[in-house]
Amino acid sequence: MNPRKRRWSFLNRPGILLLAVILLVGLHPGQAAADPKGKTPSKFINVAHRGASGHAPENTIAAYDLAVKMKADYFEVDVQRSKDGRLVIMHDTTVDRTTDGTGNVKDLTLAQLKQLDAGSWFSPTFAGEKIPTLEEVLDRYRGKGIKILIELKDPSLYPGIEQQVAKALSERKLDKRKDKVVVQSFDLESIQRFHQVLPRVPIGVLASYGDYKETGVTDEHLRSFAAYADYVNPNKDLVDADLVQRVHRHGMKILPYTVRDRTAADLLFTAGVDGFITDFPELGYTHHKK
């Protein structure tokens, strides 16, 4: 899940982003737009990747607020830890790509991270956006009608981060409701440790193309995942109808990543996925009938 740094020039045109949101928010993800009755045969799970990151700088409040406005079902966040032990939202292990600073996330204090501009790299429109903490995100979007997909990002760099994230969730009673948060990771050992701490919180297993391109995601893999996971979330290039059916036979759902165009979205709709993770939430608005 490492997209190239993008600069969307159209965002610099006044009113374009606002107009797009106004046009799109009337369609709810999972709604079959071609159906005049607005009915859909099944609920499609539309996940805004790092927020609506095709339209606003990833992993910022601006991107999460836009995901809410665009009526995504979830937005995804990447959790790491600052030098002074605070849970912060950042995808890369360094701040270089998405801020005006340099250095490793783990080597900077929260105060230092908060001084960085996390928006200007994307567009001058978002100058001054800050790196949020996990607690700020959990508190801001409580009761906002959107759920949160939390990725433990490179947890081997942050011993004990599983317990720390679990504490933040349990303090807000988010471990009591199975429909508010999902926690995922590429690190199978880490996500199993988290599951042991908060067994009621749904778990997602991320599967990278590099790790599974030779073997595919096999039934043996799925049997292992099913012991603790509710979701298998692979790179979209690993997904076909056969994998979707096998994931379902093992009692899990599948949310591939990262969808950035209509062609990829249509292929996944046809394969029968339960939802997908996308930079552009509008791609999840039209669910193809089965």
mmCIF file of N, CA and C in Angstrom, residues 72-117:
data_model
loop_
_atom_site.group_PDB
_atom_site.id
_atom_site.type_symbol
_atom_site.label_atom_id
_atom_site.label_comp_id
_atom_site.label_asym_id
_atom_site.label_seq_id
_atom_site.Cartn_x
_atom_site.Cartn_y
_atom_site.Cartn_z
ATOM 1 N N ALA A 72 -18.493 7.498 3.002
ATOM 2 C CA ALA A 72 -17.794 6.218 3.069
ATOM 3 C C ALA A 72 -18.271 5.462 4.303
ATOM 4 N N ASP A 73 -18.151 4.142 4.262
ATOM 5 C CA ASP A 73 -18.522 3.335 5.427
ATOM 6 C C ASP A 73 -17.423 3.347 6.480
ATOM 7 N N TYR A 74 -16.176 3.307 6.032
ATOM 8 C CA TYR A 74 -15.002 3.349 6.901
ATOM 9 C C TYR A 74 -14.008 4.336 6.299
ATOM 10 N N PHE A 75 -13.108 4.843 7.126
ATOM 11 C CA PHE A 75 -11.848 5.348 6.602
ATOM 12 C C PHE A 75 -10.727 4.597 7.302
ATOM 13 N N GLU A 76 -9.595 4.491 6.593
ATOM 14 C CA GLU A 76 -8.453 3.730 7.107
ATOM 15 C C GLU A 76 -7.399 4.681 7.653
ATOM 16 N N VAL A 77 -6.767 4.284 8.754
ATOM 17 C CA VAL A 77 -5.679 5.054 9.351
ATOM 18 C C VAL A 77 -4.489 4.133 9.581
ATOM 19 N N ASP A 78 -3.285 4.696 9.518
ATOM 20 C CA ASP A 78 -2.049 3.958 9.774
ATOM 21 C C ASP A 78 -1.450 4.460 11.080
ATOM 22 N N VAL A 79 -1.242 3.553 12.030
ATOM 23 C CA VAL A 79 -0.812 3.960 13.371
ATOM 24 C C VAL A 79 0.657 3.592 13.597
ATOM 25 N N GLN A 80 1.410 4.596 14.026
ATOM 26 C CA GLN A 80 2.787 4.404 14.467
ATOM 27 C C GLN A 80 2.945 5.075 15.841
ATOM 28 N N ARG A 81 4.191 5.208 16.298
ATOM 29 C CA ARG A 81 4.416 5.779 17.630
ATOM 30 C C ARG A 81 5.568 6.774 17.591
ATOM 31 N N SER A 82 5.365 7.901 18.275
ATOM 32 C CA SER A 82 6.387 8.953 18.338
ATOM 33 C C SER A 82 7.491 8.578 19.328
ATOM 34 N N LYS A 83 8.532 9.384 19.326
ATOM 35 C CA LYS A 83 9.672 9.142 20.222
ATOM 36 C C LYS A 83 9.245 9.142 21.682
ATOM 37 N N ASP A 84 8.256 9.988 22.016
ATOM 38 C CA ASP A 84 7.797 10.076 23.397
ATOM 39 C C ASP A 84 6.556 9.217 23.655
ATOM 40 N N GLY A 85 6.326 8.220 22.798
ATOM 41 C CA GLY A 85 5.351 7.200 23.118
ATOM 42 C C GLY A 85 3.910 7.495 22.758
ATOM 43 N N ARG A 86 3.656 8.468 21.889
ATOM 44 C CA ARG A 86 2.281 8.788 21.494
ATOM 45 C C ARG A 86 1.923 8.087 20.190
ATOM 46 N N LEU A 87 0.683 7.666 20.087
ATOM 47 C CA LEU A 87 0.193 7.007 18.886
ATOM 48 C C LEU A 87 -0.158 8.059 17.844
ATOM 49 N N VAL A 88 0.534 8.028 16.717
ATOM 50 C CA VAL A 88 0.341 9.037 15.683
ATOM 51 C C VAL A 88 -0.039 8.365 14.364
ATOM 52 N N ILE A 89 -0.682 9.149 13.498
ATOM 53 C CA ILE A 89 -1.188 8.633 12.237
ATOM 54 C C ILE A 89 -0.241 9.039 11.110
ATOM 55 N N MET A 90 0.401 8.047 10.521
ATOM 56 C CA MET A 90 1.346 8.299 9.435
ATOM 57 C C MET A 90 1.571 6.980 8.709
ATOM 58 N N HIS A 91 1.582 7.001 7.380
ATOM 59 C CA HIS A 91 1.804 5.767 6.632
ATOM 60 C C HIS A 91 3.278 5.388 6.569
ATOM 61 N N ASP A 92 4.110 6.275 6.053
ATOM 62 C CA ASP A 92 5.525 5.960 5.903
ATOM 63 C C ASP A 92 6.212 5.973 7.265
ATOM 64 N N THR A 93 7.304 5.233 7.380
ATOM 65 C CA THR A 93 8.051 5.261 8.634
ATOM 66 C C THR A 93 8.891 6.525 8.764
ATOM 67 N N THR A 94 8.996 7.311 7.686
ATOM 68 C CA THR A 94 9.598 8.639 7.765
ATOM 69 C C THR A 94 8.541 9.681 7.401
ATOM 70 N N VAL A 95 8.801 10.918 7.777
ATOM 71 C CA VAL A 95 7.857 12.000 7.481
ATOM 72 C C VAL A 95 8.181 12.707 6.167
ATOM 73 N N ASP A 96 9.200 12.253 5.467
ATOM 74 C CA ASP A 96 9.740 12.995 4.325
ATOM 75 C C ASP A 96 8.738 13.190 3.190
ATOM 76 N N ARG A 97 7.984 12.162 2.837
ATOM 77 C CA ARG A 97 7.126 12.235 1.649
ATOM 78 C C ARG A 97 5.914 13.131 1.847
ATOM 79 N N THR A 98 5.306 13.106 3.013
ATOM 80 C CA THR A 98 4.011 13.774 3.189
ATOM 81 C C THR A 98 4.048 14.956 4.148
ATOM 82 N N THR A 99 5.225 15.447 4.486
ATOM 83 C CA THR A 99 5.319 16.668 5.296
ATOM 84 C C THR A 99 6.498 17.503 4.800
ATOM 85 N N ASP A 100 6.669 18.657 5.428
ATOM 86 C CA ASP A 100 7.812 19.507 5.107
ATOM 87 C C ASP A 100 9.009 19.202 5.989
ATOM 88 N N GLY A 101 8.962 18.071 6.710
ATOM 89 C CA GLY A 101 10.056 17.694 7.588
ATOM 90 C C GLY A 101 10.821 16.497 7.068
ATOM 91 N N THR A 102 11.802 16.070 7.855
ATOM 92 C CA THR A 102 12.580 14.873 7.536
ATOM 93 C C THR A 102 12.785 14.074 8.809
ATOM 94 N N GLY A 103 13.024 12.775 8.640
ATOM 95 C CA GLY A 103 13.347 11.940 9.788
ATOM 96 C C GLY A 103 12.341 10.818 9.997
ATOM 97 N N ASN A 104 12.732 9.891 10.851
ATOM 98 C CA ASN A 104 11.879 8.773 11.200
ATOM 99 C C ASN A 104 10.794 9.209 12.176
ATOM 100 N N VAL A 105 9.598 8.671 11.991
ATOM 101 C CA VAL A 105 8.507 8.964 12.921
ATOM 102 C C VAL A 105 8.929 8.627 14.346
ATOM 103 N N LYS A 106 9.570 7.488 14.534
ATOM 104 C CA LYS A 106 9.907 7.017 15.880
ATOM 105 C C LYS A 106 11.001 7.850 16.545
ATOM 106 N N ASP A 107 11.666 8.708 15.760
ATOM 107 C CA ASP A 107 12.739 9.537 16.321
ATOM 108 C C ASP A 107 12.293 10.967 16.605
ATOM 109 N N LEU A 108 11.019 11.271 16.365
ATOM 110 C CA LEU A 108 10.498 12.619 16.570
ATOM 111 C C LEU A 108 9.435 12.602 17.667
ATOM 112 N N THR A 109 9.452 13.607 18.529
ATOM 113 C CA THR A 109 8.441 13.710 19.573
ATOM 114 C C THR A 109 7.117 14.159 18.966
ATOM 115 N N LEU A 110 6.058 14.009 19.740
ATOM 116 C CA LEU A 110 4.759 14.473 19.257
ATOM 117 C C LEU A 110 4.808 15.970 18.977
ATOM 118 N N ALA A 111 5.440 16.736 19.838
ATOM 119 C CA ALA A 111 5.528 18.183 19.621
ATOM 120 C C ALA A 111 6.233 18.496 18.301
ATOM 121 N N GLN A 112 7.294 17.759 17.991
ATOM 122 C CA GLN A 112 8.007 17.974 16.737
ATOM 123 C C GLN A 112 7.140 17.581 15.543
ATOM 124 N N LEU A 113 6.426 16.482 15.671
ATOM 125 C CA LEU A 113 5.551 16.038 14.594
ATOM 126 C C LEU A 113 4.418 17.037 14.355
ATOM 127 N N LYS A 114 3.906 17.616 15.424
ATOM 128 C CA LYS A 114 2.794 18.564 15.304
ATOM 129 C C LYS A 114 3.217 19.880 14.651
ATOM 130 N N GLN A 115 4.503 20.158 14.621
ATOM 131 C CA GLN A 115 4.987 21.381 13.985
ATOM 132 C C GLN A 115 5.053 21.255 12.465
ATOM 133 N N LEU A 116 4.921 20.038 11.953
ATOM 134 C CA LEU A 116 5.087 19.809 10.523
ATOM 135 C C LEU A 116 3.812 20.133 9.749
ATOM 136 N N ASP A 117 3.991 20.545 8.508
ATOM 137 C CA ASP A 117 2.885 20.790 7.581
ATOM 138 C C ASP A 117 2.658 19.501 6.795
#
